[in-house]
mmCIF file of C-alpha atoms in Angstrom:
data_model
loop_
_atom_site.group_PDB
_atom_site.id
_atom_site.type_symbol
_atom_site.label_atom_id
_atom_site.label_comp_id
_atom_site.label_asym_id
_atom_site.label_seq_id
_atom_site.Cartn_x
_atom_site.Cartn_y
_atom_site.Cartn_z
ATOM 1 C CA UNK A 64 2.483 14.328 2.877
ATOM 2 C CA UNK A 65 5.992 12.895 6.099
ATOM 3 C CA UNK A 66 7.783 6.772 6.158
ATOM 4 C CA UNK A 67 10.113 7.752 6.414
ATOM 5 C CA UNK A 68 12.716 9.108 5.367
ATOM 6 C CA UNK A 69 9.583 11.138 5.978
ATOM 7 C CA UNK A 70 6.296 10.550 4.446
ATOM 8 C CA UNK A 71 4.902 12.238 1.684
ATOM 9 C CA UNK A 72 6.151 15.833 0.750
ATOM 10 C CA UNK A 73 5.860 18.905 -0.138
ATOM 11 C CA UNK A 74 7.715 21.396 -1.753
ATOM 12 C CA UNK A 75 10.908 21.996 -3.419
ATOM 13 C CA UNK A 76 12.439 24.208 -0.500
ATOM 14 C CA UNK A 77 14.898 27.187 -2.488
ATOM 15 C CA UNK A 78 15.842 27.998 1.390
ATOM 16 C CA UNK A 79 18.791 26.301 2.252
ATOM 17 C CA UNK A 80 19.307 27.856 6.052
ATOM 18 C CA UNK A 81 21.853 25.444 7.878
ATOM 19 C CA UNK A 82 19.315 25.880 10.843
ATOM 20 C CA UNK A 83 21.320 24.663 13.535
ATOM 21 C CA UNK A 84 18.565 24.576 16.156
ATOM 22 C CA UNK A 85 18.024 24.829 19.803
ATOM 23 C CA UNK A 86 15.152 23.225 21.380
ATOM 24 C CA UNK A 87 12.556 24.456 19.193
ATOM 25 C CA UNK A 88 14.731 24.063 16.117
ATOM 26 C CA UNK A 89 15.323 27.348 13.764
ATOM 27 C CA UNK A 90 13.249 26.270 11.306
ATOM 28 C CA UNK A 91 10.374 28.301 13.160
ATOM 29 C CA UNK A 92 8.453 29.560 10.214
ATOM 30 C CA UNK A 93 8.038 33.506 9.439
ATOM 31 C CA UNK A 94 5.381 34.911 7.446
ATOM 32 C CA UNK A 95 4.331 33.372 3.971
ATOM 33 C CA UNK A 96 8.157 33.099 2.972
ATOM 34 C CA UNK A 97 9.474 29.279 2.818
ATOM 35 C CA UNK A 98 10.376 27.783 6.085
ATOM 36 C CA UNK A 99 14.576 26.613 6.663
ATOM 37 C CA UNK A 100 15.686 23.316 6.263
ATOM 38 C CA UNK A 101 19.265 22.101 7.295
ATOM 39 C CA UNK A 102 21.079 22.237 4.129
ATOM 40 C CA UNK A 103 23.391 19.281 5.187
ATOM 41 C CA UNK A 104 20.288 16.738 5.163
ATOM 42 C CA UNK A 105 18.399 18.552 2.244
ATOM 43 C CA UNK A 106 20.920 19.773 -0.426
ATOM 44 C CA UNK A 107 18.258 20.423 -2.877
ATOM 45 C CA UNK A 108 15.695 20.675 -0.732
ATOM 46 C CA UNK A 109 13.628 18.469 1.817
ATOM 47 C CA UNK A 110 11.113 16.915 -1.321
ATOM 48 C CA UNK A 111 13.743 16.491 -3.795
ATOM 49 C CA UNK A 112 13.410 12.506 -3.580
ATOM 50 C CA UNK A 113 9.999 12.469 -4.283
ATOM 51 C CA UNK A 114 9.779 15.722 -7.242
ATOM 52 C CA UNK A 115 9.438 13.196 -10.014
ATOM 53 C CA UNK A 116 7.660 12.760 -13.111
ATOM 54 C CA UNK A 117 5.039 10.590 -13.818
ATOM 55 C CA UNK A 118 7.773 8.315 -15.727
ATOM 56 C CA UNK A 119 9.335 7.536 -12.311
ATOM 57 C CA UNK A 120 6.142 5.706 -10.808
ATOM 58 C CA UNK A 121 7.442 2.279 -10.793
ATOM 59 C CA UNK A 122 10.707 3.247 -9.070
ATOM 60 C CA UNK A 123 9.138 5.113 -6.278
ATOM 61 C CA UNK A 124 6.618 2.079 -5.728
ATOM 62 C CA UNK A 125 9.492 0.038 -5.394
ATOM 63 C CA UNK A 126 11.206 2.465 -2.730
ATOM 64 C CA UNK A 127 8.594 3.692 -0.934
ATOM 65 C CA UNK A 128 5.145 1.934 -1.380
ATOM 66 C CA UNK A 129 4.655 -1.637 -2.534
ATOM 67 C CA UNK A 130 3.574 -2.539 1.025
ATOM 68 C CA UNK A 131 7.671 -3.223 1.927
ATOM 69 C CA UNK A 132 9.026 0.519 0.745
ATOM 70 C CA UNK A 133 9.823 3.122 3.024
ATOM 71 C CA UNK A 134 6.098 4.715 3.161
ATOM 72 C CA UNK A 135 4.111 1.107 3.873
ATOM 73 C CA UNK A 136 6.357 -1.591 5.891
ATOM 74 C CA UNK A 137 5.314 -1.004 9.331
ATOM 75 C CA UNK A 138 8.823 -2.250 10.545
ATOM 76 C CA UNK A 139 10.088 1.039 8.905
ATOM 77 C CA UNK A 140 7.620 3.129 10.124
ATOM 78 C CA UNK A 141 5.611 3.661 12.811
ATOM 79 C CA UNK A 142 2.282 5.816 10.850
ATOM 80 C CA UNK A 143 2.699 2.440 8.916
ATOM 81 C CA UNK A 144 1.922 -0.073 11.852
ATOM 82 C CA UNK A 145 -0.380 2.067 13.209
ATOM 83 C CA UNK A 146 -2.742 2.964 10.600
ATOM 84 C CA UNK A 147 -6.098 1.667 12.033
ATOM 85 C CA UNK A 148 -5.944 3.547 14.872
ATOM 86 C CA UNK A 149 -5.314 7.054 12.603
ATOM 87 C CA UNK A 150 -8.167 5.726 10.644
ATOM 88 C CA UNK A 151 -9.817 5.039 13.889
ATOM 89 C CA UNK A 152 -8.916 8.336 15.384
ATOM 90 C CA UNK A 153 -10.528 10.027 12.499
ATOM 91 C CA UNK A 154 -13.709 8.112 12.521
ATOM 92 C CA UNK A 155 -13.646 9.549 16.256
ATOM 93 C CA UNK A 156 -13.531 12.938 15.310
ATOM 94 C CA UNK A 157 -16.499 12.232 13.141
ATOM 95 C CA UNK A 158 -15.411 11.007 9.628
ATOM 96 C CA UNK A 159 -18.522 8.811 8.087
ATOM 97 C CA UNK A 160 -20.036 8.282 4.862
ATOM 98 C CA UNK A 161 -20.536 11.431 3.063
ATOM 99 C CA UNK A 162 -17.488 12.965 4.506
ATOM 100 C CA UNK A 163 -15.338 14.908 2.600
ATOM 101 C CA UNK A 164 -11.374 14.587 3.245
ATOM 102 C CA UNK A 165 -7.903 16.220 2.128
ATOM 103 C CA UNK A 166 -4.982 13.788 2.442
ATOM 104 C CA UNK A 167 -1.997 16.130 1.919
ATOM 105 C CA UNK A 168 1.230 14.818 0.306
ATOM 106 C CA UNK A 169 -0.513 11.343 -0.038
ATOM 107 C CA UNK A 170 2.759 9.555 -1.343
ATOM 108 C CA UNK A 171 1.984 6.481 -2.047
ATOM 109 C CA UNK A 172 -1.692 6.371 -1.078
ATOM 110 C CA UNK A 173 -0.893 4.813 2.929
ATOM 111 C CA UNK A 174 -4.371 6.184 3.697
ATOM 112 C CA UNK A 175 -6.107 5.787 0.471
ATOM 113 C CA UNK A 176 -7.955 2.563 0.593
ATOM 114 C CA UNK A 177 -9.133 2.484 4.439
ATOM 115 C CA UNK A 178 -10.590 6.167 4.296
ATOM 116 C CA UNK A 179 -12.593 5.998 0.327
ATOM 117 C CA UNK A 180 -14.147 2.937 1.853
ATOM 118 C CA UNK A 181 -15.531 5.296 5.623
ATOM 119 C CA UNK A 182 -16.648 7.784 2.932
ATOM 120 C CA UNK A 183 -17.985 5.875 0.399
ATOM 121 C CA UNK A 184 -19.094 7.391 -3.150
ATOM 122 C CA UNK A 185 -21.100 9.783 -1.464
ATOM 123 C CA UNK A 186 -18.344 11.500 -0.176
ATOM 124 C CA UNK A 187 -14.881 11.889 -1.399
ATOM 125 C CA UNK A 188 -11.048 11.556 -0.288
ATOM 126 C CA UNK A 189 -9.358 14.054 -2.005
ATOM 127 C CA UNK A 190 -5.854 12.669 -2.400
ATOM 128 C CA UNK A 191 -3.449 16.098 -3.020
ATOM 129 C CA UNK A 192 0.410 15.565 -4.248
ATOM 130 C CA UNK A 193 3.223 18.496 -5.180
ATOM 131 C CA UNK A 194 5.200 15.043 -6.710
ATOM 132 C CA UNK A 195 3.624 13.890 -11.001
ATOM 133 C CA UNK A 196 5.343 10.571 -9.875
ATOM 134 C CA UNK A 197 3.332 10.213 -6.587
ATOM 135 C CA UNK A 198 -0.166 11.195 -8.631
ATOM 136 C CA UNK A 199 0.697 8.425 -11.429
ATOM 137 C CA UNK A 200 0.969 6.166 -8.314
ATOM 138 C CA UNK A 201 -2.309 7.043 -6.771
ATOM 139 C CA UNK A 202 -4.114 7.238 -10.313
ATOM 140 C CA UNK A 203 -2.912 3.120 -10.643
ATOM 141 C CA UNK A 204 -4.410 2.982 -7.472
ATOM 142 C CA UNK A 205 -7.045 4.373 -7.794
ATOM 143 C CA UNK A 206 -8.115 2.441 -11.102
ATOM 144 C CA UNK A 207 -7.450 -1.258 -9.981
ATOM 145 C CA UNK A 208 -10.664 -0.208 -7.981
ATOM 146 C CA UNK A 209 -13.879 0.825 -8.467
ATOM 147 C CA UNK A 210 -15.011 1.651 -5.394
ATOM 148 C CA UNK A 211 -12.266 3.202 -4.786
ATOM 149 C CA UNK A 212 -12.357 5.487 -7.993
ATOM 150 C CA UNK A 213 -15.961 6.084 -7.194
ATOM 151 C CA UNK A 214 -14.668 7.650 -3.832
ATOM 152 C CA UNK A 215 -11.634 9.323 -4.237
ATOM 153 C CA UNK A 216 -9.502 12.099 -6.601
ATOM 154 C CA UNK A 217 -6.012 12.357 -6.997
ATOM 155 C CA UNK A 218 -5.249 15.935 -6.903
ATOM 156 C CA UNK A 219 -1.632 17.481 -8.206
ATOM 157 C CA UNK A 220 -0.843 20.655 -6.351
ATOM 158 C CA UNK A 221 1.931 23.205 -6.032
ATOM 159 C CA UNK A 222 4.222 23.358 -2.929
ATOM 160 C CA UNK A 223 1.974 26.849 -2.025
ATOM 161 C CA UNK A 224 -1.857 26.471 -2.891
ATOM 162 C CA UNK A 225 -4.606 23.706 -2.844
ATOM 163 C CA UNK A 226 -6.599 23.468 -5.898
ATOM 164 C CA UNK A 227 -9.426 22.739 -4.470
ATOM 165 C CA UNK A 228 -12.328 25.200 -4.226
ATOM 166 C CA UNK A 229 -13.556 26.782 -0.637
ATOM 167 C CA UNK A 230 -15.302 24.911 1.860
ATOM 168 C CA UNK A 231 -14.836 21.735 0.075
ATOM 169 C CA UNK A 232 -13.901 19.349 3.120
ATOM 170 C CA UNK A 233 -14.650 18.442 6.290
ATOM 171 C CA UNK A 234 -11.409 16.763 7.370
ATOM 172 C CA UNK A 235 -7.480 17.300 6.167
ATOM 173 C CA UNK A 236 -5.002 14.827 7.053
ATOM 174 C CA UNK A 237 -1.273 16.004 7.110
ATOM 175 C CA UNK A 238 0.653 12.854 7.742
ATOM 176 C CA UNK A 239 4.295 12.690 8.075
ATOM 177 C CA UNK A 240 4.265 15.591 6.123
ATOM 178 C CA UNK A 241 3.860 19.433 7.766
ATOM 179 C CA UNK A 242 7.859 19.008 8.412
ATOM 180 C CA UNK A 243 8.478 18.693 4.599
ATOM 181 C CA UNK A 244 6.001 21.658 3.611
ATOM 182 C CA UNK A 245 8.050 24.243 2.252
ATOM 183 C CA UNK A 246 5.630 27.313 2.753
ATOM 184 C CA UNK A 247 3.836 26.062 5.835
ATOM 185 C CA UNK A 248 1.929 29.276 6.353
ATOM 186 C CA UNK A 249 0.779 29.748 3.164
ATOM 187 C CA UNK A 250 -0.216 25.703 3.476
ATOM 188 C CA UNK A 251 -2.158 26.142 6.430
ATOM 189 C CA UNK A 252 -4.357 29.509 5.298
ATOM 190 C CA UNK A 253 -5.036 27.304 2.228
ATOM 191 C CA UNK A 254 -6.465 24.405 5.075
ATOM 192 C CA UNK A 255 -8.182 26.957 6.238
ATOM 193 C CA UNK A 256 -9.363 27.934 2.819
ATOM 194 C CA UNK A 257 -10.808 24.736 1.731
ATOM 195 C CA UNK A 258 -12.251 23.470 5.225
ATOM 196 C CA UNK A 259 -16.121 24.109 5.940
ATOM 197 C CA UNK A 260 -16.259 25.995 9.246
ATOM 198 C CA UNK A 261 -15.196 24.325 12.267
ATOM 199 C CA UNK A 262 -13.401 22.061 10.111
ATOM 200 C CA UNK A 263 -10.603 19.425 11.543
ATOM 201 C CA UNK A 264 -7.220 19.553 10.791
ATOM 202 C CA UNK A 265 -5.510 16.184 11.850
ATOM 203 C CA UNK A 266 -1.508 16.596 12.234
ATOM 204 C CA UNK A 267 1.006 14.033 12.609
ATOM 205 C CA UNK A 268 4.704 14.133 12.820
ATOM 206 C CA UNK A 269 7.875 13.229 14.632
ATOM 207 C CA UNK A 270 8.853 13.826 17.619
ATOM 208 C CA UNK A 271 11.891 16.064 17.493
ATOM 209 C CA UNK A 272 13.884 13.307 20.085
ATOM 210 C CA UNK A 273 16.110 10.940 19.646
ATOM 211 C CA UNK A 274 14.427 8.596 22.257
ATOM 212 C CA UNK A 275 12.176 8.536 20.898
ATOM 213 C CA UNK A 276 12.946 7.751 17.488
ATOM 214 C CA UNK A 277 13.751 3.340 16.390
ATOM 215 C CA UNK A 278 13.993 3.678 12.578
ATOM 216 C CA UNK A 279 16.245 6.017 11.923
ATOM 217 C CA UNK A 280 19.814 6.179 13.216
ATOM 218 C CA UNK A 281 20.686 8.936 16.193
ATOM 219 C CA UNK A 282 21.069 12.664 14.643
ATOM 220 C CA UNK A 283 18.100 11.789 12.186
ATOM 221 C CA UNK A 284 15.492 13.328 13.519
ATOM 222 C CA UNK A 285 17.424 16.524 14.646
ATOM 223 C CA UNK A 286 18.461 17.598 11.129
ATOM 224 C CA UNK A 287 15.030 15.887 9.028
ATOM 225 C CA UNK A 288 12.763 17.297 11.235
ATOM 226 C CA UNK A 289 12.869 21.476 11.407
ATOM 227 C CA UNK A 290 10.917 22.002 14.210
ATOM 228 C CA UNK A 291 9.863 20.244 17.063
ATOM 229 C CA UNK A 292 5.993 20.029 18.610
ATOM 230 C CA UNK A 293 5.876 23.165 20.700
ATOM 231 C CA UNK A 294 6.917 24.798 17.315
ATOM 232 C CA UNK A 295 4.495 22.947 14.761
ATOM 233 C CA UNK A 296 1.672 23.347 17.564
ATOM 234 C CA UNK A 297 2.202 27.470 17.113
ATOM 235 C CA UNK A 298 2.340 27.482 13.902
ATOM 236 C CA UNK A 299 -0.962 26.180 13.219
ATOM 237 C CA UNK A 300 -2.662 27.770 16.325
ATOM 238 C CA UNK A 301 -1.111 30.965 15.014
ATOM 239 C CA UNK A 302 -2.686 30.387 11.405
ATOM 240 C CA UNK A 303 -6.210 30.275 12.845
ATOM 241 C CA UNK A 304 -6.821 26.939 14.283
ATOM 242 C CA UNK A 305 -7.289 25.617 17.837
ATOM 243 C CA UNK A 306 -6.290 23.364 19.442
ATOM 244 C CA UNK A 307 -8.583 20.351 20.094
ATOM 245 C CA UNK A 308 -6.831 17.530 21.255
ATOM 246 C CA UNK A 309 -3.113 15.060 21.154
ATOM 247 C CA UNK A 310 -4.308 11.439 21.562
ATOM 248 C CA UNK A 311 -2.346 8.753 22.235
ATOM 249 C CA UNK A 312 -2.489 6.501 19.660
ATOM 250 C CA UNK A 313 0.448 3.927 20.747
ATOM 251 C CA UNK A 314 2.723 5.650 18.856
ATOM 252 C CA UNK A 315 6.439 5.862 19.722
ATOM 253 C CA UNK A 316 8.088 8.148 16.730
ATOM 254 C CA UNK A 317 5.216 10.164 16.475
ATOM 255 C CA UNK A 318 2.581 12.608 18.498
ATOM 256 C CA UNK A 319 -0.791 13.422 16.729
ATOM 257 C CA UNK A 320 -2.610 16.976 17.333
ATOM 258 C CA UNK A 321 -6.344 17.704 16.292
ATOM 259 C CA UNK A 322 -7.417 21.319 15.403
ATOM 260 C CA UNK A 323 -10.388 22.844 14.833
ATOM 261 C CA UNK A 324 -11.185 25.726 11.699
ATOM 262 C CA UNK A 325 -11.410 28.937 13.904
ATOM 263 C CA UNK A 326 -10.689 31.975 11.347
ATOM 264 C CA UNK A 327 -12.261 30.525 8.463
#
């Protein structure tokens, strides 16, 4: 839930479609089936890295969190450097104490600390992981803090369902992430699912352009990424959202879209 190599994850992806892609990309997904990911850049699917048991905790600290790994140095990632302004951005759209939040694929827990202190113990940031590894992380996390603890629940989930009950949030964050989501459809009718009516769904990803794209090396993006905006933008409109707003936030790699709950 995308640093990147991406950010945080979902899914193990059985769909190995070389998805060779024109503008849009193939990996356009159909119905409640998984979506296709180039087999070339995901052999074993695009959240193999990060399907690890709890075991493996210290290891992916070291890679991707830490402050320095992949997930947290903002000279490796642009969600990195930027996080005020997507904690800023949400606070815009009306997160507050009290507010209730889904962090999807939180990896390594980027967004933990800045948004369980906006919501404080009155409301709760509900941080959701497919990876045992990525949970163990967050629970550490989690319990070097109080307030923190007081303010936030690590949640393990499978790659096609959020156990969380209905109308349980206000807000769900899907950060570097939606391109790694292996049953997007069945993803977003579960946002829908667990959002209060009129609900925000807060997306950001990469842009599916190699100019536009300073971390990675040139063909990255193209074969990580299955789908470019246009694409992701339908996909989510199509589930039962609309389309609210794409603000800048200084951003280079990525584009941020807000939706609104519309069919829950």
């Amino acid at each position: 839930m995308s640093s990147h190599d991406s950010h945080e994850n979902h899914g193990h992806g059985h769909d190995h479609h070389h998805g060779h892609h024109g503008h849009h990309g193939h990996g356009h997904s159909h119905g409640d089936g998984p979506a296709s990911f180039n087999a070339e850049e995901f052999p074993h699917g695009p959240n193999a890295p990060f399907l690890r048991g709890a075991e493996a905790a210290d290891e992916l600290e070291a890679m991707f969190g830490g402050g320095t790994g992949r997930f947290e140095n903002p000279e490796l990632r642009d969600i990195a450097a930027h996080r005020g302004e997507v904690v800023e951005e949400l606070q815009r759209q009306g997160l507050g104490p009290g507010s209730h939040l889904l962090d999807l694929g939180a990896g390594t827990g980027l967004f933990l600390e800045p948004l369980a202190k906006i919501v404080g113990s009155t409301g709760q940031v509900f941080a959701a992981e497919i990876s045992e590894g990525f949970c163990a992380l967050l629970e550490r996390r989690r319990a070097a803090d109080e307030t923190l603890a007081a303010a936030s629940q690590v949640v393990h989930i499978p790659e096609d369902a959020i156990t969380l009950p209905d109308d349980s949030v206000e807000f769900v964050l899907i950060c570097d992430v939606y391109h790694h989501l292996t049953f997007p459809t069945k993803t977003l009718k579960e946002c829908l699912r667990v959002l209060k009516p009129k609900g925000k769904l807060i997306l950001i990803d990469f842009h599916r352009d190699d100019a536009c794209i300073h971390t990675k090396p040139a063909g990255w993006v193209e074969k990580h990424v299955r789908a470019d905006q246009d694409a992701f933008r339908a996909e989510v409109t199509d589930a039962g959202f609309a389309l609210l707003s794409e603000p800048d936030l200084g951003m280079k790699e990525n584009y941020v879209m807000i939706f609104e709950a519309i069919d829950n």
